[in-house]
Each structure stands twice: as structure tokens, then as C-alpha cells.
Short mmCIF file of C-alpha atoms in Angstrom, two decimals:
data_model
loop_
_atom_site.label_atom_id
_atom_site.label_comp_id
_atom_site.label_asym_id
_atom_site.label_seq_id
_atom_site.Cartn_x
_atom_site.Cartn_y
_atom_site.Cartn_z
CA UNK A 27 -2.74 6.77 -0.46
CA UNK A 28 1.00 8.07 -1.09
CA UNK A 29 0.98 11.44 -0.27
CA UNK A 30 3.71 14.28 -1.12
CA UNK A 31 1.78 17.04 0.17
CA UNK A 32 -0.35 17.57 3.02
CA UNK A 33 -3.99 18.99 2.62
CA UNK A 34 -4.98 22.04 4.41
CA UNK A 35 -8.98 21.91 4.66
CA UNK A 36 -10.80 24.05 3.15
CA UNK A 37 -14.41 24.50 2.22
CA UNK A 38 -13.16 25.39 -1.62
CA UNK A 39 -11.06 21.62 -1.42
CA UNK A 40 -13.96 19.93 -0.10
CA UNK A 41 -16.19 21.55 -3.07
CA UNK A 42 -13.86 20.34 -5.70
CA UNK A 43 -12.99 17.10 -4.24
CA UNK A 44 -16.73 16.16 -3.86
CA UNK A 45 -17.28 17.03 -6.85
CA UNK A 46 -14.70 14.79 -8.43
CA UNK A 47 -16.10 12.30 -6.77
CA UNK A 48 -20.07 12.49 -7.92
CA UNK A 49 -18.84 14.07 -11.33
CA UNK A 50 -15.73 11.96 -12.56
CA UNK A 51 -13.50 12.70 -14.87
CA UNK A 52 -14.40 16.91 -15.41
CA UNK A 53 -12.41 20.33 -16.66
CA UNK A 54 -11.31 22.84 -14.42
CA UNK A 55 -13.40 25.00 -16.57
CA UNK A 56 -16.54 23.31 -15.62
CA UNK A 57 -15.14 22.57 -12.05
CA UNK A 58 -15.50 26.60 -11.68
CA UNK A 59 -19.11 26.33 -13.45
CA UNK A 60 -20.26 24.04 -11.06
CA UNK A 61 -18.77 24.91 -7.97
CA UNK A 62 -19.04 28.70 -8.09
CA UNK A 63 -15.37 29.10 -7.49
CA UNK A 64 -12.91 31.24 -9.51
CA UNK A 65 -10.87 29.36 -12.19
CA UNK A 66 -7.83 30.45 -9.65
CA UNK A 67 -9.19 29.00 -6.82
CA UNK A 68 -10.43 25.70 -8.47
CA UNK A 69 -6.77 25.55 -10.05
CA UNK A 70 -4.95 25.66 -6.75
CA UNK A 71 -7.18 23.33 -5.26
CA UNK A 72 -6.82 20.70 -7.74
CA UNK A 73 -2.92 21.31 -7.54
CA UNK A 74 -3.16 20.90 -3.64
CA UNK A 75 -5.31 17.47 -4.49
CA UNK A 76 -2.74 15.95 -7.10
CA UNK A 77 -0.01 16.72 -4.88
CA UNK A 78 -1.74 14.66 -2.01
CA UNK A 79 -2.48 11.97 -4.42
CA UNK A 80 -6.55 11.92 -4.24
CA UNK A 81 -6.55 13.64 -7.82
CA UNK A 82 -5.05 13.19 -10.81
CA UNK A 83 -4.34 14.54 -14.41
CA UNK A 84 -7.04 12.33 -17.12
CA UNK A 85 -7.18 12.91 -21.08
CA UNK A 86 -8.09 15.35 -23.03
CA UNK A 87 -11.18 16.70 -23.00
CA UNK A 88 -13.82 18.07 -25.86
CA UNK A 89 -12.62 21.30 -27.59
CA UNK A 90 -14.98 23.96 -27.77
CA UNK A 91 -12.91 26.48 -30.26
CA UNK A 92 -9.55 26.77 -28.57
CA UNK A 93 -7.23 24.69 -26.76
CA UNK A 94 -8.83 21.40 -25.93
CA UNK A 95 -8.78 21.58 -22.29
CA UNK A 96 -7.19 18.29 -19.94
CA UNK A 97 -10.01 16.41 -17.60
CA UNK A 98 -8.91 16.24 -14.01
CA UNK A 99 -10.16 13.14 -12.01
CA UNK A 100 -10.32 11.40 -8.66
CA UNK A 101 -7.99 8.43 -8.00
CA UNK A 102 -10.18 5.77 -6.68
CA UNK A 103 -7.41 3.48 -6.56
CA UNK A 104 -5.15 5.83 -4.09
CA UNK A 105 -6.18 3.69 -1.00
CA UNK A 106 -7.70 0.30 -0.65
CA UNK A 107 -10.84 -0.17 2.32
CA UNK A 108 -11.69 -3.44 3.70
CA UNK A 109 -15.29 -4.26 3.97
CA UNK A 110 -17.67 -7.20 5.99
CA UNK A 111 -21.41 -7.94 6.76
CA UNK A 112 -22.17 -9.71 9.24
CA UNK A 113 -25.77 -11.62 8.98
CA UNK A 114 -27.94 -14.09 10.70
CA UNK A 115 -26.32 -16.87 8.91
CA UNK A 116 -22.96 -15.86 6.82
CA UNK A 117 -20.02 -13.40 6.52
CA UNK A 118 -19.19 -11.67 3.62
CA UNK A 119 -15.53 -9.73 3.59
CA UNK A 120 -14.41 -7.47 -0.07
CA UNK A 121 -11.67 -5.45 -0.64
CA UNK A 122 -12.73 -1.80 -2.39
CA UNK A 123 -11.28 1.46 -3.43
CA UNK A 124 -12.30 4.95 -2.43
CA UNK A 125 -14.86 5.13 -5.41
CA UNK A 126 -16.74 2.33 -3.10
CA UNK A 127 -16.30 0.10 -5.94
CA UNK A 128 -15.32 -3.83 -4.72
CA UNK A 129 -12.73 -5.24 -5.92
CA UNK A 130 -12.99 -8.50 -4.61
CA UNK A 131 -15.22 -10.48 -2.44
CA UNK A 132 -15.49 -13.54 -0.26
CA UNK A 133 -18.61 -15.13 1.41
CA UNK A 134 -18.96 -18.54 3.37
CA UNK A 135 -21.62 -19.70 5.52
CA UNK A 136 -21.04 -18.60 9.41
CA UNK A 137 -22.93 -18.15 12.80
CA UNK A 138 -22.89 -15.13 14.68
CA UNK A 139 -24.62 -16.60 17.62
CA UNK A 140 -21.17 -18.45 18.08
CA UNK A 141 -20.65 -15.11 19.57
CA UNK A 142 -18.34 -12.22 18.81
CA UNK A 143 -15.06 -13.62 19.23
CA UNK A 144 -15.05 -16.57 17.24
CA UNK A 145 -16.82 -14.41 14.50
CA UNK A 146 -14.81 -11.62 14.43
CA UNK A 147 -11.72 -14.27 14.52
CA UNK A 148 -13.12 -15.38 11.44
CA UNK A 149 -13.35 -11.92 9.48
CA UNK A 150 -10.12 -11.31 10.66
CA UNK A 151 -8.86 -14.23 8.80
CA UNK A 152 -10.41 -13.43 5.46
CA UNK A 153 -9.76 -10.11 5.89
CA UNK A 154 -6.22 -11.34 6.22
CA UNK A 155 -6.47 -13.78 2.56
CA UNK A 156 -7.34 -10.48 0.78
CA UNK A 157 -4.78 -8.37 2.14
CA UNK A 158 -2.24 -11.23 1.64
CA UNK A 159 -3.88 -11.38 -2.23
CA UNK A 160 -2.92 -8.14 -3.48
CA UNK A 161 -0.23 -7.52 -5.75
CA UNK A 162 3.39 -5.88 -4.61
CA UNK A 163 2.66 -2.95 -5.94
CA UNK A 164 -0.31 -1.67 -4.18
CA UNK A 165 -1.89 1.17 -2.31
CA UNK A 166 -2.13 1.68 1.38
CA UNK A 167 -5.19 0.29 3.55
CA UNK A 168 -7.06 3.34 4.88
CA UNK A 169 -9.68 1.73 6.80
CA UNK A 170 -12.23 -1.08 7.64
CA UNK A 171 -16.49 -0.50 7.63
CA UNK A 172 -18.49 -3.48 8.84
CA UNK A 173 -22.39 -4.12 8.95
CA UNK A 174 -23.71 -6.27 12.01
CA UNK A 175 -27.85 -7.28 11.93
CA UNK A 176 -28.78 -5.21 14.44
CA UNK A 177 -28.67 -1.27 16.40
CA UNK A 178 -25.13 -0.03 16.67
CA UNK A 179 -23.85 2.76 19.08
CA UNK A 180 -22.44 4.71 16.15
CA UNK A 181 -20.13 6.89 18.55
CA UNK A 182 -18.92 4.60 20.04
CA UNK A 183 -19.00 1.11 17.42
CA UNK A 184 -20.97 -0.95 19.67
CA UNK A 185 -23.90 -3.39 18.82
CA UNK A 186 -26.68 -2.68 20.70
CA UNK A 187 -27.90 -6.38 21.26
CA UNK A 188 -27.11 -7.13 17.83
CA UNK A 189 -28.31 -10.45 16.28
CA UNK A 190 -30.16 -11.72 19.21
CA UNK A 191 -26.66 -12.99 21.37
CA UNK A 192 -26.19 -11.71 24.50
CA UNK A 193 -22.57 -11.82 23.84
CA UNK A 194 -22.64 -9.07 21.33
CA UNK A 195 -24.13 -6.37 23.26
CA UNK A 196 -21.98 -3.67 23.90
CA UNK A 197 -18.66 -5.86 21.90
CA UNK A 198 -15.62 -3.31 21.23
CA UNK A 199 -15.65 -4.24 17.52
CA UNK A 200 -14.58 -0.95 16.42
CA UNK A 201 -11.65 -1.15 18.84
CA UNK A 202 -11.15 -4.25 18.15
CA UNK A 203 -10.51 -3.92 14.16
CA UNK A 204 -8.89 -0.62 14.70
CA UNK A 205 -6.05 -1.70 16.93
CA UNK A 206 -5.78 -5.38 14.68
CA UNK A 207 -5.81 -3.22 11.67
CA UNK A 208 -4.30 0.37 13.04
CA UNK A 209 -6.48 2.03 10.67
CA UNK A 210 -10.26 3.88 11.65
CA UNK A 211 -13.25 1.69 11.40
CA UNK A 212 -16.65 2.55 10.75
CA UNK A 213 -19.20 -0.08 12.51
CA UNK A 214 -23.16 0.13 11.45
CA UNK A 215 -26.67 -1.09 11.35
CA UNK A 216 -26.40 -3.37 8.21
CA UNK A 217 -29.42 -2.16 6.74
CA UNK A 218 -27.98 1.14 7.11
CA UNK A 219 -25.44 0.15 4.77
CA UNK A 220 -27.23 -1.83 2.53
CA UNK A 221 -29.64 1.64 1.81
CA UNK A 222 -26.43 3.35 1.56
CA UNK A 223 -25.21 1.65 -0.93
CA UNK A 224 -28.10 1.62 -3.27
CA UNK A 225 -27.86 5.30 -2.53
CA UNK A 226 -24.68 5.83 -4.16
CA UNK A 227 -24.55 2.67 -6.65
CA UNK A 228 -27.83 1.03 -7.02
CA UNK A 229 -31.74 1.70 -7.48
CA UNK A 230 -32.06 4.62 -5.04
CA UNK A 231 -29.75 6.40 -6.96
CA UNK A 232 -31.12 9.55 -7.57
CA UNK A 233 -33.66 9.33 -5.33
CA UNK A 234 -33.83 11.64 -2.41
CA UNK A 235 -36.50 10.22 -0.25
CA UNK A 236 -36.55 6.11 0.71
CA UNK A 237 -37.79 3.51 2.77
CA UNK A 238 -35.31 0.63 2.56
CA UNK A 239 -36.30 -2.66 3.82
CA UNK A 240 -34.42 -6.12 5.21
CA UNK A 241 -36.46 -8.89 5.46
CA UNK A 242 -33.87 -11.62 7.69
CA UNK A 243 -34.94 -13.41 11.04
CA UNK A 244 -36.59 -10.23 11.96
CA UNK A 245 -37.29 -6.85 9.70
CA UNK A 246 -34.78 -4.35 9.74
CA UNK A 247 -34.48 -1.03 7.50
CA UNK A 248 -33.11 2.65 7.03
CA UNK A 249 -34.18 6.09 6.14
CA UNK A 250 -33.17 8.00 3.18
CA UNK A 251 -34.03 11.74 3.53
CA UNK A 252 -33.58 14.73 1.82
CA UNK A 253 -30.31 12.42 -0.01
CA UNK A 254 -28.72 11.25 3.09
CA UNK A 255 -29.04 8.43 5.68
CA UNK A 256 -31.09 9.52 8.98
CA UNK A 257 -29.89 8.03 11.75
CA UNK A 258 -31.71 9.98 13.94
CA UNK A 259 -30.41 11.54 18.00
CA UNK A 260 -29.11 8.28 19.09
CA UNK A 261 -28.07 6.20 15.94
CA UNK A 262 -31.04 4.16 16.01
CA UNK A 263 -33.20 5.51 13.27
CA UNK A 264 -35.16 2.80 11.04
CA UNK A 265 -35.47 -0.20 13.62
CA UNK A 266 -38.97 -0.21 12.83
CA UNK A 267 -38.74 -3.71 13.48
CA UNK A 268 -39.56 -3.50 17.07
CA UNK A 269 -43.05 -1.36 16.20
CA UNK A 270 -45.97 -3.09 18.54
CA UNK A 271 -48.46 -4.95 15.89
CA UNK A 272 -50.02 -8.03 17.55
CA UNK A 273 -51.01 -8.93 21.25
CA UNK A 274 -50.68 -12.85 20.43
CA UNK A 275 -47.36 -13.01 20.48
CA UNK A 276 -46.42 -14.09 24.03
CA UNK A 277 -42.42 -14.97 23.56
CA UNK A 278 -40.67 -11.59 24.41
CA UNK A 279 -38.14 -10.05 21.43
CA UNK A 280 -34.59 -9.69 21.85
CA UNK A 281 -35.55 -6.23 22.56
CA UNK A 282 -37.44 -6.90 25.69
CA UNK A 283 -41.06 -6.31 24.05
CA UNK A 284 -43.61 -8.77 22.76
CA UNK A 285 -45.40 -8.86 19.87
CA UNK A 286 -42.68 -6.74 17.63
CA UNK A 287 -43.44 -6.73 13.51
CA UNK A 288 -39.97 -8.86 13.44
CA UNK A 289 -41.90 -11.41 15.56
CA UNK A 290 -44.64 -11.68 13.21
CA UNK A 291 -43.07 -10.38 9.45
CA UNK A 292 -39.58 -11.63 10.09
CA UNK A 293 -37.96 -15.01 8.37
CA UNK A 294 -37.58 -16.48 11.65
CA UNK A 295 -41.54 -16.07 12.37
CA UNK A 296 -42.22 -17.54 8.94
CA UNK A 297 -39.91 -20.34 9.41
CA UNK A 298 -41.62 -21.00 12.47
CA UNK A 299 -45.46 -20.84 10.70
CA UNK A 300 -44.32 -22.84 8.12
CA UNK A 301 -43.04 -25.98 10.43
CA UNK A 302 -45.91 -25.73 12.29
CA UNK A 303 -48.31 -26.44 8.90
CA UNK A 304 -45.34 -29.09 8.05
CA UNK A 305 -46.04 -31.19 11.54
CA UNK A 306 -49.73 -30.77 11.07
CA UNK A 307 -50.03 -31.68 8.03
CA UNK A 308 -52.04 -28.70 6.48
CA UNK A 309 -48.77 -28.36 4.08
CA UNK A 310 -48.91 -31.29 1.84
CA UNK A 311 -45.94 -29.62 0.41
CA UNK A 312 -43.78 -28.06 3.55
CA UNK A 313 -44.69 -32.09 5.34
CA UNK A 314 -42.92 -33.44 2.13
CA UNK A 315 -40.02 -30.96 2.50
CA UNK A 316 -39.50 -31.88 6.08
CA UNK A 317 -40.03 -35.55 5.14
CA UNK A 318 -36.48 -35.24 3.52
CA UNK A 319 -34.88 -34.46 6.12
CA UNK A 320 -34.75 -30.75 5.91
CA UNK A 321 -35.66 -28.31 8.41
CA UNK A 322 -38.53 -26.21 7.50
CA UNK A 323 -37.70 -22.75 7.10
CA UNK A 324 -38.52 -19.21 5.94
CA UNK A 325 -37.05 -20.42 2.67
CA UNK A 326 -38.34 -23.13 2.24
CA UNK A 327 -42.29 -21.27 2.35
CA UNK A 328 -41.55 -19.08 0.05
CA UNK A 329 -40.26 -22.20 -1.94
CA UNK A 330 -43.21 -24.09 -1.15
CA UNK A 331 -45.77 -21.18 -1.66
CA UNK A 332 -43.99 -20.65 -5.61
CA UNK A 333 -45.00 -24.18 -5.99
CA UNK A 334 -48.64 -23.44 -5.50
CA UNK A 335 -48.88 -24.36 -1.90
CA UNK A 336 -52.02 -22.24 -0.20
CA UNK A 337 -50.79 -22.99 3.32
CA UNK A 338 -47.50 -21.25 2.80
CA UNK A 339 -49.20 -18.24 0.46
CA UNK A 340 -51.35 -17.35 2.99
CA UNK A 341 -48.51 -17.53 6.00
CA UNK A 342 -46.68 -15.12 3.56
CA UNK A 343 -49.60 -12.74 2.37
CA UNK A 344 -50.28 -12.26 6.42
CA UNK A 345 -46.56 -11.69 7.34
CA UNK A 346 -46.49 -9.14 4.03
CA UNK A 347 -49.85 -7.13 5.52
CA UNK A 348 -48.29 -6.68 8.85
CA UNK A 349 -44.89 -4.87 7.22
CA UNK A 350 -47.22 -3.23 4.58
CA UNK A 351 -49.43 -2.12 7.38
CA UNK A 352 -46.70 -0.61 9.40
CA UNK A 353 -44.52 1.00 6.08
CA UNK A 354 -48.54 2.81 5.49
CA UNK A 355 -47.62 4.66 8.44
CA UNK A 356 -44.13 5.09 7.40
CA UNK A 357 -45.16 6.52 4.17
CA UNK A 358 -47.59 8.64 4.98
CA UNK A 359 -45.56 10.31 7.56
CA UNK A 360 -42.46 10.05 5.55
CA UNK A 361 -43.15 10.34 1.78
CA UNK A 362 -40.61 9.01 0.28
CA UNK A 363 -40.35 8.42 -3.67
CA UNK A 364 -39.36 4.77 -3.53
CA UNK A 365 -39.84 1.63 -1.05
CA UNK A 366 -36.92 -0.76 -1.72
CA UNK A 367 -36.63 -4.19 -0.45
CA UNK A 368 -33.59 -5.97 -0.32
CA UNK A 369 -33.36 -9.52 -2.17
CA UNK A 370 -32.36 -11.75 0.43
CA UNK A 371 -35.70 -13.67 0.27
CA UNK A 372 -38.25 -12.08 -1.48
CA UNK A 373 -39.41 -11.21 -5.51
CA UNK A 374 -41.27 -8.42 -6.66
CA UNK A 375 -44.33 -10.87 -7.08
CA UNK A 376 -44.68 -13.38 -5.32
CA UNK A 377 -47.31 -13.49 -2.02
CA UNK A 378 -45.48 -11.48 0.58
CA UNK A 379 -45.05 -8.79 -1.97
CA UNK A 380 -47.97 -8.43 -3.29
CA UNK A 381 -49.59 -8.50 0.24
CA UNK A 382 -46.91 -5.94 1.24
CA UNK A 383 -47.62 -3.77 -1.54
CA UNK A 384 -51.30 -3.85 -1.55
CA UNK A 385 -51.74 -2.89 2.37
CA UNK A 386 -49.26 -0.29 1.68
CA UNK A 387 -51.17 1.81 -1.18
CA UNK A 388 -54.53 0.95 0.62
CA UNK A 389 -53.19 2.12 3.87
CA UNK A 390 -50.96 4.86 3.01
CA UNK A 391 -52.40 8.68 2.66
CA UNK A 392 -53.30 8.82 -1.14
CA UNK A 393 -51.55 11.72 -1.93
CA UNK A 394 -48.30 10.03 -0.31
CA UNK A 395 -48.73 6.66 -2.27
CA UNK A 396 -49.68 8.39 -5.68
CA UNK A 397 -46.19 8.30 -7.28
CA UNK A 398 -44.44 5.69 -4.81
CA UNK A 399 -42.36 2.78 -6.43
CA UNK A 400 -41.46 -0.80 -4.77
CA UNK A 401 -38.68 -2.46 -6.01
CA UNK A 402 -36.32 -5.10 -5.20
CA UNK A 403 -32.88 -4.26 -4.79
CA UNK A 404 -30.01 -4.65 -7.15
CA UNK A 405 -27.35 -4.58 -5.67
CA UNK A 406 -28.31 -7.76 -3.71
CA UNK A 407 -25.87 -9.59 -1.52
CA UNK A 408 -23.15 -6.78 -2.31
CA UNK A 409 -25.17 -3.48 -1.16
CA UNK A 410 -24.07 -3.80 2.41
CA UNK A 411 -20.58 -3.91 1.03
CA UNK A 412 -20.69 -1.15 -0.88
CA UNK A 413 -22.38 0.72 1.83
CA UNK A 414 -19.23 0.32 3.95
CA UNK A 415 -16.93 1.20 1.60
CA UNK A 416 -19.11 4.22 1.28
CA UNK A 417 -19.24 4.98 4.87
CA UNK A 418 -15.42 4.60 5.81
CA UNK A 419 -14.23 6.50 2.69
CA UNK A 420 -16.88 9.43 3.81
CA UNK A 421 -15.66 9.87 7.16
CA UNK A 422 -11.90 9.41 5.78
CA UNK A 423 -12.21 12.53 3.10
CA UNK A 424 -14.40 14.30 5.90
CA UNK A 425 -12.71 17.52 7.15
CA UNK A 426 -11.97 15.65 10.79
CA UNK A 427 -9.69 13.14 8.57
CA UNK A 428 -8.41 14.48 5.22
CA UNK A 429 -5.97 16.84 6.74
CA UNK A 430 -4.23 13.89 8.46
#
């Protein structure tokens, strides 16, 4: 982001700016409209915004009698971000620009139970191949989000026993990026980002109320209210994961408790289920799987239960009841306009799903459930980059960083 002038905040600036950012290309005429600022005021802030670089001069807009006016628009390509999610079993690393669009990607199969070092290493490394990609001409790097399975100290950029590995807990990766990188870095939940970024660019666009949903080795999710992400007093807002639904399970979560809904909902519980019916031999299907050699896994259920397998629907209808059970309570004391699930594993129809959905608008307060949607999310595999982007170019045009 070359800059020739430096930004004074201002609550006028941050009017305009956000609004050239939601709005795109716009007049200063309508600028005025829609902010409530004088056409002088909206004029010198859009000077002071060119001048930085963030803004810049676009065509010519619709006459309305007179002198067709000239659109004024934000210059997503000023800076460049780099983005990564971390989950149970890849990476994926993009380059984006500050309109949180990504510009390139890269994904490849990892382990973050090899432990924070090795992973990071690894990030590092692809980060590195995009970087090393761009062309000569190109804009400055401006800053780095990443998304790690898991709680993450938000002040501070520490997972909070993230993905299960001791190793994690408490890891410097915000320190670590920032002083590899020298630019800020934004660490979070990655189902915080993932609901951010359908937010801003996918199905919960729009929306101002949402449950968002990951369904990995254990069930993860955010809160959209009033059209932001709650974190809640801590950070830690949406691990409903952890909620207390069964007394059979004995093995103790990462978290310390037993019988968490990611112990009984999550892929790794299904996975589990579903070998069990493989050895057994009440999964004609799953046994034949296994018999190739392959190790039975949440996938692999879902596969089997799409083939008509009744061992593997029902392992997925009662995994589906206990999240719909719990998102009742969710929804009734929430209310949100739309439940969105991301598409790691699951369709819209197929047993978990439909269990999920049922025990939802059976469960749910009525006059909560009346207008609710599901649906899948579109975004897929990218959301939790987008998210990032999102985040880091937030805080960096947030009045504690644009003035820098």
C-alpha cells in the first residue's frame, strides 16, 4: 500500500472508507446521501484517501441532467494479505487483497498433531512460494490471518489447546508470524473465520443473525449477531462443542470433560462407530471397505450410508440428533435467521442432516424455528480463507492501524 500521504483518523474517513468498501465503485454525490456528510466533507475525505492510496478515481458515472459525475472506488489491490487454515488433517495458505478476495491458493495434506513447529515450518514455506510468485511489480504485504481448529486467546494469538496436541497450547503463533513476516497477524478460531467469511462473501450474506457450524473430528462453530461475529468476554464464544450431552462416554475430551457433543457428533466419534460395525460385521458394507485395506473413517460412513448401508445411516441420524438437539437450544435462545453448515463432510440430505434438521425444528421454540433456513455452505474449503483476509484487513483499516 504506497502511500504519499498520511491519514489522520477521523470518524467522517472511516464513514466514507467503509462505505467504499460495502458499496464499490459510488459518487461523491451519493457518498454524501448515504453517509450524512456534507459534499465538502465527503470531498476532502476522499482526497485524503486517494492521496494515501486506499481510494481511487473509477469511470464515469450515470448522468442525471448535468455533468455526468466520476465514481470514486476502493483499491483492493493497494496491499496484498497472506492467509492459512490450519485443520485436523491439511493446510491451506492463499494470497488476497484488501477486498478479501483470494488471489491464489495452495492446499496439501498435513498433520497438526506433528506439533506446532514442524507445522508452522510448513506454512511458512508456502507462504514463502506465493510471496516468491508474484510479479515485480506488486503491492506491499500488510499482514498475515490464520485459522487453527480450536479456542484461540484472541489478545494475545494463542491456541487454547487447539487440535487436541498438547504442544499447541499456549504456541506464540502470532509472534511467531509477526516477527518471520514483520507485519501484524491476526490468529483465530477457524470456525470463526469460516462464518466470517460467508458473512462478507457467501450465504450469510445479508443475514444478520447465524448459527454457523463445523462438523471435523469434533463440532466446532461461531455466532453471527446483530451482523457481526460474537466472540463473547474471553474470545471463546461458539465452542459449543464441549456442551455435556451423554453420560456413556467415559474417555475424557481434550477439554478435560467427558461426554462433550464433539465426543459423540464429531467425525472422529463417527469414524470410531463406524469401525466398530466394520470389525463386527453389522456393516456388510464398512467390513468390505476395511477389507481393502482402508481405515474406516467418518468418511467413509457417510460413503457407506449414501450407498444404502442402515448400519452407517443410523450411526449418522444419532450423531445428527445430538447436534440438532443441542443447536434447539441454541436457536431458541439465539434466533437466528439461518443455520449454516460448512461442507467439509456433510450434504443438505443425506442422514446426519436430515436428523440434524428434524431435532432442530422439533426441539426449537416454534416461534424461533418458523422462518429458520439450513444450508450448506458455499464457500466450502475457501471460507476460512476469506475469513482471514477479512479479519486482518479489518483490524488493518481500524482506527488503531490506518493512521500508521
Amino acid at each position: 500500500m504506497t502511500r504519499s500521504a498520511r491519514l489522520v483518523p477521523s470518524e467522517g474517513l472511516f464513514l466514507v472508507l467503509g462505505l467504499l468498501r460495502a458499496a464499490g465503485p459510488i459518487t461523491r454525490a451519493e457518498l454524501a446521501r448515504r453517509t450524512g456528510l456534507s459534499r465538502k466533507v465527503v470531498t476532502q475525505r476522499v482526497d485524503e484517501l486517494i492521496a494515501s492510496g486506499l481510494v481511487e478515481e473509477g469511470e464515469i458515472g450515470r448522468s442525471t441532467g448535468g455533468r455526468a459525475p466520476r465514481e470514486v472506488r476502493f483499491r483492493a489491490g493497494a496491499a496484498h494479505v497472506l492467509v492459512a487454515e490450519l485443520a485436523a488433517t491439511s493446510v491451506t495458505v492463499g494470497l488476497a487483497d484488501l477486498g478479501g478476495t483470494i488471489l491464489t491458493e495452495m492446499h496439501e495434506d498435513a498433520d497438526p498433531a506433528a506439533g506446532p513447529d514442524a507445522t508452522l515450518g510448513r506454512v511458512e514455506e508456502l507462504f514463502d512460494k506465493l510471496l516468491a510468485a508474484r510479479p515485480p511489480q506488486r503491492p506491499p504485504l500488510r499482514g498475515i490471518g490464520i485459522g487453527i481448529p480450536g479456542p484461540v486467546a484472541i489478545a494475545t494469538g494463542r491456541p487454547v489447546g487447539a487440535l487436541s496436541v498438547p504442544e499447541w497450547a499456549d504456541y506464540a503463533v502470532r509472534d511467531r508470524l509477526s516477527t518471520r513476516y514483520d507485519v501484524p497477524v491476526q490468529v483465530d478460531n477457524d470456525a470463526n473465520l469460516m462464518a466470517l467469511g460467508e458473512l462478507r462473501a457467501g450465504l450469510a450474506k445479508g443475514h444478520d443473525d447465524v448459527l454457523f457450524i463445523k462438523v471435523g473430528r469434533g463440532i466446532g462453530g461461531a455466532v453471527i449477531s446483530s451482523g457481526a461475529l460474537h466472540r463473547g468476554a474471553e474470545g471463546f464464544a461458539g465452542e459449543f462443542g464441549h456442551v455435556f450431552v451423554s453420560a456413556d462416554v467415559e474417555d475424557a475430551c481434550w477439554c478435560g470433560h467427558t461426554g462433550c457433543l464433539t465426543q459423540v457428533a464429531g467425525a472422529r466419534a463417527i469414524g470410531r462407530q463406524g469401525h466398530r460395525a466394520a470389525v463386527d460385521g453389522r456393516s456388510a458394507i464398512l467390513a468390505a471397505i476395511r477389507g481393502q485395506g482402508r481405515a474406516i473413517g467418518a468418511r467413509e460412513v457417510f460413503t457407506a450410508a449414501a450407498a444404502g448401508d442402515p448400519v452407517s445411516a443410523e450411526i449418522l441420524t444419532r450423531a445428527g440428533e445430538a447436534l440438532g438437539a443441542v443447536s434447539a437450544a441454541l436457536v431458541s435462545g439465539l434466533n437466528p435467521s439461518l443455520v449454516l453448515v460448512d461442507a467439509g463432510l456433510v450434504s443438505i440430505d443425506d442422514p446426519f442432516m436430515s436428523a440434524f434438521r428434524a431435532t432442530v425444528l422439533e426441539r426449537s421454540l416454534p416461534s424461533a424455528a418458523r422462518r429458520l433456513r439450513f444450508a450448506i455452505s458455499s464457500l466450502g474449503n475457501s471460507a476460512g480463507l476469506v475469513g482471514a483476509a477479512f479479519v486482518v484487513v479489518d483490524e488493518l483499516l481500524s482506527p488503531r492501524l490506518l493512521g500508521r
